[in-house]
Short mmCIF file of C-alpha atoms and ligand atoms in Angstrom, two decimals:
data_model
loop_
_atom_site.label_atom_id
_atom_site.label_comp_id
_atom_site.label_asym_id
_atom_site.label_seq_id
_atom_site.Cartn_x
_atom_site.Cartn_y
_atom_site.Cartn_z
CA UNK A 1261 3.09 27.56 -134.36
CA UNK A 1262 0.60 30.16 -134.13
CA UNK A 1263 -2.72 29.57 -132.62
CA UNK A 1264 -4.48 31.49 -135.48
CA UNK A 1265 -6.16 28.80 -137.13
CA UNK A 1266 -6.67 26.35 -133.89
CA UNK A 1267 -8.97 23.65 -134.44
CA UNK A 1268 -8.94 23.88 -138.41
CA UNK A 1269 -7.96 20.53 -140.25
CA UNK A 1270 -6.06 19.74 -142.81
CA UNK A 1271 -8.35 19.57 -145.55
CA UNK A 1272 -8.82 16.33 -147.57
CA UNK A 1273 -10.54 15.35 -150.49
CA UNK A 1274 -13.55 13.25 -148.89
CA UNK A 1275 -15.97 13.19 -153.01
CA UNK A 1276 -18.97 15.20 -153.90
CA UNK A 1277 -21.31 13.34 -151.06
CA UNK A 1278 -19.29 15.18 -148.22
CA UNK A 1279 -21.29 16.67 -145.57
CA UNK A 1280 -18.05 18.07 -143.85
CA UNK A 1281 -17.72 21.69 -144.52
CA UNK A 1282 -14.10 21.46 -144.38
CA UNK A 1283 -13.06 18.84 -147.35
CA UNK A 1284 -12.21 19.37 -151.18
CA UNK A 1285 -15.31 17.70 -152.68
CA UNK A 1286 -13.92 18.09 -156.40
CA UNK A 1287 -10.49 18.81 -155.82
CA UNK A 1288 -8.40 15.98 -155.72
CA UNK A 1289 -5.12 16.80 -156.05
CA UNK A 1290 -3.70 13.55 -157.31
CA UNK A 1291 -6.93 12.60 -159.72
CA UNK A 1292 -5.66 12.19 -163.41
CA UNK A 1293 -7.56 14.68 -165.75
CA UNK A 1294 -6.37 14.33 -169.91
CA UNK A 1295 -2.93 12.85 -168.30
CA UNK A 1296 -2.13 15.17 -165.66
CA UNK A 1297 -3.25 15.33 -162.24
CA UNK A 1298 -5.13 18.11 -161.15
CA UNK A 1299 -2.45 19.43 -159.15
CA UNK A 1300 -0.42 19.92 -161.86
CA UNK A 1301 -3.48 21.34 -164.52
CA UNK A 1302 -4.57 23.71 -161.32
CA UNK A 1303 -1.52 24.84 -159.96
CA UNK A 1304 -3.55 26.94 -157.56
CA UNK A 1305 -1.81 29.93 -155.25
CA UNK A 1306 -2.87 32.03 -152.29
CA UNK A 1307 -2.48 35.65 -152.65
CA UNK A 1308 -0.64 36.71 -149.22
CA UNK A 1309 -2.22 40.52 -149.44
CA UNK A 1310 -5.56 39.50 -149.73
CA UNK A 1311 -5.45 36.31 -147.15
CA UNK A 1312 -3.05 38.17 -144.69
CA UNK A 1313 -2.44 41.90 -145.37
CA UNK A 1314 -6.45 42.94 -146.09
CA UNK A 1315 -8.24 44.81 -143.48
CA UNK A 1316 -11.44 44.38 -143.78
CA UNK A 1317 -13.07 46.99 -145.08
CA UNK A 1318 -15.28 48.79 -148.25
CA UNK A 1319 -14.91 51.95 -149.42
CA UNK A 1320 -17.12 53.87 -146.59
CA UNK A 1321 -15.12 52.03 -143.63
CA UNK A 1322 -11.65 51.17 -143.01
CA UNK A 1323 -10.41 47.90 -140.77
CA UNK A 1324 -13.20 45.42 -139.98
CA UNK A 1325 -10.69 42.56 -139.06
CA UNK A 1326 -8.86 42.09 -136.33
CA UNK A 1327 -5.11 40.18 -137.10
CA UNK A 1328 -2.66 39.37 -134.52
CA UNK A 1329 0.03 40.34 -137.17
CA UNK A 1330 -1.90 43.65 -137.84
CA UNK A 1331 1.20 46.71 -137.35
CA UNK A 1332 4.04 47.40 -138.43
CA UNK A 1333 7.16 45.95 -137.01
CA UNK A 1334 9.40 43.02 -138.19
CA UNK A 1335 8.30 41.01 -135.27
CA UNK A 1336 4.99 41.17 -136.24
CA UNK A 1337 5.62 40.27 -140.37
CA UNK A 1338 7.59 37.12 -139.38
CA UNK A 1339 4.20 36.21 -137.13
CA UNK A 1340 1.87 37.08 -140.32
CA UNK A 1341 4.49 34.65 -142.38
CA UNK A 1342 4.53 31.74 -139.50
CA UNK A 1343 0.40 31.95 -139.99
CA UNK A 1344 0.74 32.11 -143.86
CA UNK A 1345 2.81 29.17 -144.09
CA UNK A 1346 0.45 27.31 -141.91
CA UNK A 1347 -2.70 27.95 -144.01
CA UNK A 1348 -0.43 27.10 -147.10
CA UNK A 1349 -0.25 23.57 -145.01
CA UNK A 1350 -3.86 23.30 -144.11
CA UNK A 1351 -5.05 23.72 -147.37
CA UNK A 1352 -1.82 21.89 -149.38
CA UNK A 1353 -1.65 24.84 -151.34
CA UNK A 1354 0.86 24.18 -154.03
CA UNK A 1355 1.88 28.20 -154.84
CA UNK A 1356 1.93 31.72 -153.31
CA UNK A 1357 1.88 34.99 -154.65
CA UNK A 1358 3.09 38.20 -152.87
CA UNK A 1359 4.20 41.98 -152.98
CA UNK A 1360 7.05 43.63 -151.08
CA UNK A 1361 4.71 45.32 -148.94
CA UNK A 1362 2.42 42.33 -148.29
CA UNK A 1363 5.38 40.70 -146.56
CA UNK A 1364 7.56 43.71 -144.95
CA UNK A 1365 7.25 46.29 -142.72
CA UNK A 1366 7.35 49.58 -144.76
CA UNK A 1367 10.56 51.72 -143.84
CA UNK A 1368 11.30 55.12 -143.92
CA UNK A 1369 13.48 55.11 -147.33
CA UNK A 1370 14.69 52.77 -149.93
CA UNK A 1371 17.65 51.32 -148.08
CA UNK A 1372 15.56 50.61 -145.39
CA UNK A 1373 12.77 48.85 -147.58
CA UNK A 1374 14.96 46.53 -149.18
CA UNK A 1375 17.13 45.23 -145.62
CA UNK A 1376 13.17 44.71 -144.56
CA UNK A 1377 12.83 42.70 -147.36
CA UNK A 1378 15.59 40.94 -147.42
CA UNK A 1379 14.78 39.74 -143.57
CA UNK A 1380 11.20 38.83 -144.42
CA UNK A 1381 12.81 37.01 -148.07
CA UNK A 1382 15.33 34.70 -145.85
CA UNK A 1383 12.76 34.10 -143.24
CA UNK A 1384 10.05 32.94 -146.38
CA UNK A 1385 13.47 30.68 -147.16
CA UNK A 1386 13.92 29.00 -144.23
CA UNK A 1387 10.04 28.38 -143.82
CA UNK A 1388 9.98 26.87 -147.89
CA UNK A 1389 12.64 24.55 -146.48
CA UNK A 1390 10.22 22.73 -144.89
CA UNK A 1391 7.30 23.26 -147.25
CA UNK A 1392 5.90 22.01 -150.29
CA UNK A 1393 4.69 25.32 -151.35
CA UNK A 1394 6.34 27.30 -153.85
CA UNK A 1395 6.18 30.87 -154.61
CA UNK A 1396 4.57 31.15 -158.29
CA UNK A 1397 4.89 34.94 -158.37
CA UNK A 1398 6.49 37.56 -156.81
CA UNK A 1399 5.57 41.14 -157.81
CA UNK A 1400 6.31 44.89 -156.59
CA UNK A 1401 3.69 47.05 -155.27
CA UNK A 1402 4.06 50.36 -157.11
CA UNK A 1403 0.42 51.71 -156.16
CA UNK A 1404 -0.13 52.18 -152.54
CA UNK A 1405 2.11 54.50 -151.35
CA UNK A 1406 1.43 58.33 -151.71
CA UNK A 1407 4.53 58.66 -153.59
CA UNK A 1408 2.87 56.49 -156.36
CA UNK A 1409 -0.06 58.80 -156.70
CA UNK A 1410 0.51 59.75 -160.44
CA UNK A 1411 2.08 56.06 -160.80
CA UNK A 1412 5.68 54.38 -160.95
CA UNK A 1413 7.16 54.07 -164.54
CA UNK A 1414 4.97 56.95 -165.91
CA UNK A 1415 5.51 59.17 -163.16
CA UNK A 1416 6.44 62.92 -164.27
CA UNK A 1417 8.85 63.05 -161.54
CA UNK A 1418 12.17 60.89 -162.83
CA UNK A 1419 12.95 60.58 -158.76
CA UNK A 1420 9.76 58.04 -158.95
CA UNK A 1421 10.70 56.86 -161.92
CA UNK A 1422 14.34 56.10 -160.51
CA UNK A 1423 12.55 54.67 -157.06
CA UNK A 1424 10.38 52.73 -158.59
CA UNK A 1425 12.83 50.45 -160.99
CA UNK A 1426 15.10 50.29 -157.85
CA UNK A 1427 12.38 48.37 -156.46
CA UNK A 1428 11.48 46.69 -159.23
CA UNK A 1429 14.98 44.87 -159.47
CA UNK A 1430 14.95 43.91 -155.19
CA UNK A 1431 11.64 42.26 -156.10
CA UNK A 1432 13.02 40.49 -159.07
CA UNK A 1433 15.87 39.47 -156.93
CA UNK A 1434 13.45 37.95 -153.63
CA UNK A 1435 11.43 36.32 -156.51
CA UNK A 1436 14.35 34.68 -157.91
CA UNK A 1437 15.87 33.81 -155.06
CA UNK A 1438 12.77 32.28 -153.48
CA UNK A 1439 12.70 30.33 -156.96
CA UNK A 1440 9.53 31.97 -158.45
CA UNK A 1441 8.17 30.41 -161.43
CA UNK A 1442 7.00 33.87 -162.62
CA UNK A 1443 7.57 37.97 -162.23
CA UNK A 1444 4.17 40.38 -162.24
CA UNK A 1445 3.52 43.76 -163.01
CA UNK A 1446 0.55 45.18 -162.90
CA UNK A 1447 0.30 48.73 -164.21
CA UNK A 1448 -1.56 49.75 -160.55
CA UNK A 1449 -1.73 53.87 -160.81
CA UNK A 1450 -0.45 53.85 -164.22
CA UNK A 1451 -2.92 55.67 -166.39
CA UNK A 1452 -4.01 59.39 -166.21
CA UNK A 1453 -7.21 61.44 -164.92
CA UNK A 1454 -6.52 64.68 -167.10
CA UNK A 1455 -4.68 65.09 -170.39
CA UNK A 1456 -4.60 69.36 -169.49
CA UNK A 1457 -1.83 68.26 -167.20
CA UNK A 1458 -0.74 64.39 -168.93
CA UNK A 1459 2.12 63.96 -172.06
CA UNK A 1460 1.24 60.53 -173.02
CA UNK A 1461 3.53 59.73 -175.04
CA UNK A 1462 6.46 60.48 -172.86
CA UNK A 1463 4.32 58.36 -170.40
CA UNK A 1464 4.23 55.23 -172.56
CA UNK A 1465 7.80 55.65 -173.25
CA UNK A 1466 8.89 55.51 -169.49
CA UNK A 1467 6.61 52.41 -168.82
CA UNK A 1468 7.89 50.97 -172.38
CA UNK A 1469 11.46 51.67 -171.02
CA UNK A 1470 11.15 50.18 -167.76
CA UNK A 1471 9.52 47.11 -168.90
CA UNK A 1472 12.52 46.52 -170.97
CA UNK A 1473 14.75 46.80 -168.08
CA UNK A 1474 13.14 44.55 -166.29
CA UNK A 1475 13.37 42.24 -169.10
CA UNK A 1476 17.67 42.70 -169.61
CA UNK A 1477 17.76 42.09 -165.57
CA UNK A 1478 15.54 39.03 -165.76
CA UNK A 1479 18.11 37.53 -168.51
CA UNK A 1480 21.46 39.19 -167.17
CA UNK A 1481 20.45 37.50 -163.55
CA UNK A 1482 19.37 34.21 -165.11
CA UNK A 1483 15.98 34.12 -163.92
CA UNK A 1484 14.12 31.22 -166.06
CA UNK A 1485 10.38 32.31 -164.76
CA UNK A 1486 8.33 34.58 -167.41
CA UNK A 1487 7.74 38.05 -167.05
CA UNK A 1488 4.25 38.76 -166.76
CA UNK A 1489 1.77 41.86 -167.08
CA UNK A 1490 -1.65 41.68 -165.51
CA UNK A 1491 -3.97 44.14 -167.50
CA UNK A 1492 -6.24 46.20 -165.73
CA UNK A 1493 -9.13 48.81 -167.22
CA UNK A 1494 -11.06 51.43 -164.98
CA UNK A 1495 -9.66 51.72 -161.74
CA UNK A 1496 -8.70 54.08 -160.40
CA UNK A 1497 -8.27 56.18 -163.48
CA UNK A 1498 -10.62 55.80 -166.55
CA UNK A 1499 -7.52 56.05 -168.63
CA UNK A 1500 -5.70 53.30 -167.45
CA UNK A 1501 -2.19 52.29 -170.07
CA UNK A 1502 -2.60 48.20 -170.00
CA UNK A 1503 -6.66 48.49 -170.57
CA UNK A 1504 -6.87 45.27 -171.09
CA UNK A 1505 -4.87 42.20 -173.67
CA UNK A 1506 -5.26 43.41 -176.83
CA UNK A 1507 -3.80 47.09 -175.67
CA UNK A 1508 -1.03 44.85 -173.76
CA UNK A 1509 -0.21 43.10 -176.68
CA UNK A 1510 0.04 46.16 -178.68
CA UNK A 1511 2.27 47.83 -176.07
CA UNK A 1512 4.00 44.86 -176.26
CA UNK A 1513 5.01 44.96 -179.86
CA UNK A 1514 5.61 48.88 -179.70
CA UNK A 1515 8.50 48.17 -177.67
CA UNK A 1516 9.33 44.95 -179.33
CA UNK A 1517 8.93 42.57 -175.99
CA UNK A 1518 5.76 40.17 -177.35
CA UNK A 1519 8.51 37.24 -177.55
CA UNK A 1520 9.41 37.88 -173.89
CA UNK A 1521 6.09 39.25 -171.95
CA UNK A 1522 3.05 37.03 -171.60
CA UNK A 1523 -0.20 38.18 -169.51
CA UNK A 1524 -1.50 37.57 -166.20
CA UNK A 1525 -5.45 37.70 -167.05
CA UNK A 1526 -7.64 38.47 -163.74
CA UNK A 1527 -11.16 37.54 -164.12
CA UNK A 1528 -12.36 40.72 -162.76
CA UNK A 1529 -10.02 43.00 -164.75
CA UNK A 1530 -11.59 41.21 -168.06
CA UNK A 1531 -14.91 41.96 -166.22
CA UNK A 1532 -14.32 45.49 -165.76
CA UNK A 1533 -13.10 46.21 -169.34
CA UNK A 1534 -16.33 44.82 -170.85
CA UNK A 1535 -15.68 41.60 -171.78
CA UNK A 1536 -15.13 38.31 -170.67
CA UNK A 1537 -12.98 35.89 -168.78
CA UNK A 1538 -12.75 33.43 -171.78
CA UNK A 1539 -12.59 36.12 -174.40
CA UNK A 1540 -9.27 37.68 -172.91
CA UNK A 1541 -7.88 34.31 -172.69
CA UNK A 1542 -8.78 33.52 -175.84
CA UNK A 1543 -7.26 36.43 -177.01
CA UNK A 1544 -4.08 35.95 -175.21
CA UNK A 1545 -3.99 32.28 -176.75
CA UNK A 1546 -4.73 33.59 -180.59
CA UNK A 1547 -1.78 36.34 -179.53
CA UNK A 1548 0.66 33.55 -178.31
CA UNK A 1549 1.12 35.80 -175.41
CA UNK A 1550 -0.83 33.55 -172.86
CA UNK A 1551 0.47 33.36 -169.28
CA UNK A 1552 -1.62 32.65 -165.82
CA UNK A 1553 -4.30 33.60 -164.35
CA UNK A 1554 -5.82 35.47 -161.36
CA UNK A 1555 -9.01 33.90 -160.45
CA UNK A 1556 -11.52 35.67 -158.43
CA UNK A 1557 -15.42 36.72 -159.48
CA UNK A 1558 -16.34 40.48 -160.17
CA UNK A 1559 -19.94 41.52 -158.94
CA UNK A 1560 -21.33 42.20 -162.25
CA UNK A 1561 -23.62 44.97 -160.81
CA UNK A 1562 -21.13 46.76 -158.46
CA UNK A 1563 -18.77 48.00 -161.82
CA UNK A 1564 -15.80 47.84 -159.28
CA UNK A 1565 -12.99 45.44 -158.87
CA UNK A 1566 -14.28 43.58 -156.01
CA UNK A 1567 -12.35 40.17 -156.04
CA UNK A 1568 -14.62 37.85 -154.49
CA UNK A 1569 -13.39 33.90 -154.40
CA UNK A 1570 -14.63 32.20 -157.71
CA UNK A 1571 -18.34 30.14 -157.12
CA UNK A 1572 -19.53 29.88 -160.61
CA UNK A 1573 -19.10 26.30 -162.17
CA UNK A 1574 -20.23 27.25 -165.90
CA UNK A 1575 -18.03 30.23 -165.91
CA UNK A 1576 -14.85 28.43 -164.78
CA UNK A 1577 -15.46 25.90 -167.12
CA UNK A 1578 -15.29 28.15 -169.95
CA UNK A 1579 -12.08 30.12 -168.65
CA UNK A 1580 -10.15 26.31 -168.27
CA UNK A 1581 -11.87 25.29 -171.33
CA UNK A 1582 -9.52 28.23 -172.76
CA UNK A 1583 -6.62 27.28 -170.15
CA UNK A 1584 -6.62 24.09 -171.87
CA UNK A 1585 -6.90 25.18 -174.94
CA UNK A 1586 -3.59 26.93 -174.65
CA UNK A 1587 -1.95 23.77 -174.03
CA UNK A 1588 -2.25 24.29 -169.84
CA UNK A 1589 0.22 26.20 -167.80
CA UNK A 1590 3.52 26.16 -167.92
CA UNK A 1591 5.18 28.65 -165.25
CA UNK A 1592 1.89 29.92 -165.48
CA UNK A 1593 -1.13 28.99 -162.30
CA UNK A 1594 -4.31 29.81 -160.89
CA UNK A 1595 -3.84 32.96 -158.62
CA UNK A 1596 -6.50 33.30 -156.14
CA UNK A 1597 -6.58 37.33 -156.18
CA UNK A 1598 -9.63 37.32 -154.02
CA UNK A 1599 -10.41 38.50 -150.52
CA UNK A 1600 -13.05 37.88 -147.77
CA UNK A 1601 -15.85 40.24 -147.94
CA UNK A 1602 -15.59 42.51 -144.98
CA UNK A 1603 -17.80 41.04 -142.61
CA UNK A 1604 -16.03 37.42 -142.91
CA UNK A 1605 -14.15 37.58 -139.97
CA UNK A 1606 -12.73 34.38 -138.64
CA UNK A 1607 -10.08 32.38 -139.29
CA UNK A 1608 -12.50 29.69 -140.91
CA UNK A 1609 -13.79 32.10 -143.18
CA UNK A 1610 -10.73 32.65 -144.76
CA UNK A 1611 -9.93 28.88 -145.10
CA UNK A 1612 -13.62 28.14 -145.99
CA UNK A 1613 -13.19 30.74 -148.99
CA UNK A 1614 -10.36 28.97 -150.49
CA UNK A 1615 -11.89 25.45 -149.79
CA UNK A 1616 -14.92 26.49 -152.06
CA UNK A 1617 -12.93 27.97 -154.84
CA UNK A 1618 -10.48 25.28 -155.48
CA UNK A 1619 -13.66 23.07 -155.54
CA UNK A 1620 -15.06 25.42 -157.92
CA UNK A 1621 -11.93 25.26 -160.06
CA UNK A 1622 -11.70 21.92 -159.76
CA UNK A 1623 -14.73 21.22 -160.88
CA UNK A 1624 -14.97 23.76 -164.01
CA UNK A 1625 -11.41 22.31 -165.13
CA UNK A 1626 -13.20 18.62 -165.13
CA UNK A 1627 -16.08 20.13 -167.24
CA UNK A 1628 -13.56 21.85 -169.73
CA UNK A 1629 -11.63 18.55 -169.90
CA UNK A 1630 -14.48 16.53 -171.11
CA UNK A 1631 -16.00 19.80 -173.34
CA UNK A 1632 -12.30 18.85 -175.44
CA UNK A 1633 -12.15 15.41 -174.84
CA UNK A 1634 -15.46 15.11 -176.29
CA UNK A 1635 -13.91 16.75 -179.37
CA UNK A 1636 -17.97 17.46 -180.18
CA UNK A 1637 -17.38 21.70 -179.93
CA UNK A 1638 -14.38 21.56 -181.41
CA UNK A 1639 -15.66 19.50 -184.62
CA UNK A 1640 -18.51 22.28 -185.37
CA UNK A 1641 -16.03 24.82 -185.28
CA UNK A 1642 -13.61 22.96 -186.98
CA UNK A 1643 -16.84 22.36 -189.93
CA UNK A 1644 -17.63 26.21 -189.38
CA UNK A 1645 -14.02 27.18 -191.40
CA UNK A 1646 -13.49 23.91 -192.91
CA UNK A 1647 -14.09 26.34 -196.34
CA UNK A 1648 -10.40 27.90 -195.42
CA UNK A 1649 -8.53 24.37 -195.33
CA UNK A 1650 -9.63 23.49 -199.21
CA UNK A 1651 -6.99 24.79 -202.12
CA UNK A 1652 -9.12 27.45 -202.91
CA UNK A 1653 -9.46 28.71 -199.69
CA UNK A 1654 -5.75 28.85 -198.54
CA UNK A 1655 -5.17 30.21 -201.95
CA UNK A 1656 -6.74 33.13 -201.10
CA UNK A 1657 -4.63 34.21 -197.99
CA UNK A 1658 -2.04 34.55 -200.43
CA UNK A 1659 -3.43 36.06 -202.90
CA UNK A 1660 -4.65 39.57 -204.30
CA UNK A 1661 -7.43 42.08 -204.73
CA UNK A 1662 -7.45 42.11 -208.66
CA UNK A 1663 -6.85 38.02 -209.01
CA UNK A 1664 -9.67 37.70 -206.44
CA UNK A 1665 -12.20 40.05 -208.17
CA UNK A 1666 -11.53 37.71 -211.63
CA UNK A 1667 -12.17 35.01 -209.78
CA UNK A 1668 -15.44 35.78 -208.35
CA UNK A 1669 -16.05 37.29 -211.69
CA UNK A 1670 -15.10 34.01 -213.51
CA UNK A 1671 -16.69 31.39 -211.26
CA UNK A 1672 -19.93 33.60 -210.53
CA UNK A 1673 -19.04 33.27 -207.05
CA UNK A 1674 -22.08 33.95 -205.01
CA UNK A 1675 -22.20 32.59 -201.17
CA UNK A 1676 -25.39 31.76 -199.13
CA UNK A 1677 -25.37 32.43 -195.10
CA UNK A 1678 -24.98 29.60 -192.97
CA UNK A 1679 -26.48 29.16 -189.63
CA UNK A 1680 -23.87 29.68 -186.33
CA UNK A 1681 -26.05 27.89 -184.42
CA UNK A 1682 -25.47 29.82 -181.27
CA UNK A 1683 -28.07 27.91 -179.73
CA UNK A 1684 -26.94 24.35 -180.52
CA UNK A 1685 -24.05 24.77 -179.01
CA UNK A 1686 -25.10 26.53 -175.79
CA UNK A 1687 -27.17 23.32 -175.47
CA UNK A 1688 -24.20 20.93 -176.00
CA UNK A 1689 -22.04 23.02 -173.42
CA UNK A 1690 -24.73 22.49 -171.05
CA UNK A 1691 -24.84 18.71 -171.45
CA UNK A 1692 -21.07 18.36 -170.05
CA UNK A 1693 -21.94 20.57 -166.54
C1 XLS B 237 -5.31 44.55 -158.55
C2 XLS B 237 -4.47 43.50 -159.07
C3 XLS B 237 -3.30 43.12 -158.17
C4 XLS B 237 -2.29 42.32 -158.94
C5 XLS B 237 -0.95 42.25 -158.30
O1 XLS B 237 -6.44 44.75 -158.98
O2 XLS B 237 -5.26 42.40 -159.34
O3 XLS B 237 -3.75 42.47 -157.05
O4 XLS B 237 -2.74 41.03 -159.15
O5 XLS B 237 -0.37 43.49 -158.13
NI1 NI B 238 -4.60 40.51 -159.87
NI1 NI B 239 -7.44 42.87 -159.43
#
């Protein structure tokens, strides 16, 4: 035991009339929601770089926290898992998420990287024995080291290119054997900041190739989970390769992997590339290419990435309205990719932050569940195309430009506008918060 989160307690689900600052108030993990609990709908995971590896910090001043773990030998990883695994306890999280170098000290070469990991990957093991939480993710981090600086697959330097897939398969193999439901990657540096020194079609090609390698691993190892890619737009190149879904997806089919890569949408990412939460996932749905999602809130002033803990019921409601939509996860869950804001700097905070967003959660998944339940939305959109489920309407999909212009020759087709009633329905979404 460490003594890091002394005097915290387990936290409970106490119901909405709680006064205790420590208690779920809308998460209950065992309350049945459309015939799942909401353990099972939520599927929520901590993020060990933002909970445990983040300093502190903004980008004018480094380190603001103070960790006991903070540094970089084994010794002191193994202490930064022992507290993990404790908040996992205290707040019966049901996932976790990590990077290599969230969880291991960072060696001086490859070799060295990977024994690290493999310490820190049988140490996780032992500690999972014992624990109900399960790793949802497990993901490479392909960004923060100076070697990345003009990014891993689409490096012009094949060295980085040949580093970076080496890593790529010892993080496929701790995910798999720590039984992750799921593989990320998320492009990180891969994008460009100049075309007068960028060939970006070679570039698309190495990230097109590597993602297929780490597809043939993922089936000649046997690893069930789904490979996932988290889109990103903006940072920290305007030019960034997996913008956002609908680039993903066309990526995707470029290299012909749409049947065996779904998406990992962040709230913030969608943020960033101009639209929203619910449209991406929407998108992803339509696409068929849905996965999971990271949940955190963007600052919709600040135009960066700043992954703040979700606190906006209406919003989450709309994203699980989508979720649900999609049928609910599979290997997919709800990623907490957020982190304290730099002056949070106790142990409470950092329990308190995750408290109030798997109440948030919680509470917009409730909303969404009685927005479909209700069946109400659904019907006026249902009416809005109804047109395209008579004959003459599915007729049409099949048919041709010269057939069609007789027709509306023939019949004297002539339509009249209908109202969308935009505002009717913001009204009826309100009625279910
Ligand atoms: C960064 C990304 C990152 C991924 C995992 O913005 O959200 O945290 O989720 O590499
Ligand atoms: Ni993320
Ligand atoms: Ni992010």
């Amino acid at each position: 035991m460490t003594d890091f989160f002394n005097g915290i307690p387990t936290i409970k689900y106490e119901g909405p009339e709680s006064q205790n600052d420590f208690t779920f108030r809308h998460y209950n993990p065992d309350e049945v929601v459309l015939g799942k609990t909401l353990k099972e709908h939520l599927r929520f995971a901590v993020a060990y770089w933002h909970s445990f590896a983040w300093e502190g910090g903004d980008p004018f001043g480094g380190r603001t926290f103070d960790r006991p773990w903070f540094g970089s030998e084994m010794d002191l990883a193994k202490l930064k898992a022992d507290a993990a695994f404790e908040m996992f306890e205290i707040l019966g999280a049901p996932f976790f998420c990590f990077h290599d170098a969230d969880v291991r000290p960072e060696g001086q070469n490859f070799a060295e990287n990977t024994r690290n990991l493999e310490e820190i990957v049988e140490y996780f093991a032992g500690k999972m024995e014992g624990s109900e939480t399960k790793l949802l993710w497990g993901t490479a981090n392909l960004f923060s080291h100076r070697r990345f600086m003009s990014g891993a697959a689409t490096n012009p330097d094949p060295e980085v290119f040949a580093f970076s897939a080496a890593t790529i398969k010892t993080c496929m193999d701790a995910t798999y054997r720590l039984g992750g439901q799921n593989y990320v990657l998320w492009g990180g540096r891969e994008g460009y900041e100049t075309l007068l020194n960028t060939d970006m079609g070679r570039e698309r090609q190495q990230a097109g190739r590597m993602l297929q390698m780490a597809v043939e691993y993922k089936h000649k190892i046997g690893f069930k989970g789904a490979i996932l890619i988290e889109p990103k737009p903006q940072e920290p190149t305007k030019h960034q390769y997996d913008y956002d879904v609908a680039t993903v997806y066309g990526f995707l089919k470029d290299f012909g992997l749409e049947d065996e890569v779904q998406v990992n949408i962040e709230q913030g990412h969608a943020i960033l590339a101009g639209h929203s939460f619910e449209h991406e996932l929407a998108l992803a749905r339509a696409l068929g290419i849905f996965g999971s999602i990271d949940m955190n809130r963007n600052d919709y002033q600040s135009g960066w990435d700043t992954d703040q803990f979700p606190n906006n019921v209406p919003e989450t409601a709309l994203a699980y309205y989508e979720v649900l939509k999609a049928g609910g996860f599979t290997t997919g869950g709800t990623n907490f990719d957020a982190k304290l804001r730099r002056q949070s700097l106790d142990a409470e905070d950092l329990i308190l932050g995750h408290v109030g967003a798997m109440d948030v959660c919680a509470a917009g998944l409730k909303v969404a569940a009685k927005m479909l339940d209700d069946g109400k939305l659904e019907a006026e959109r249902d009416a809005r195309y109804a047109g395209w489920e008579t004959p003459e309407g599915k007729a049409l999909m099949h048919s041709d430009l010269e057939s069609i212009m007789a027709q509306v020759t023939g019949q004297d087709i002539n339509p009249e506008p209908k109202s969308g009633r935009q505002e009717r329905l913001e009204n009826l979404v309100n009625r279910y918060l």
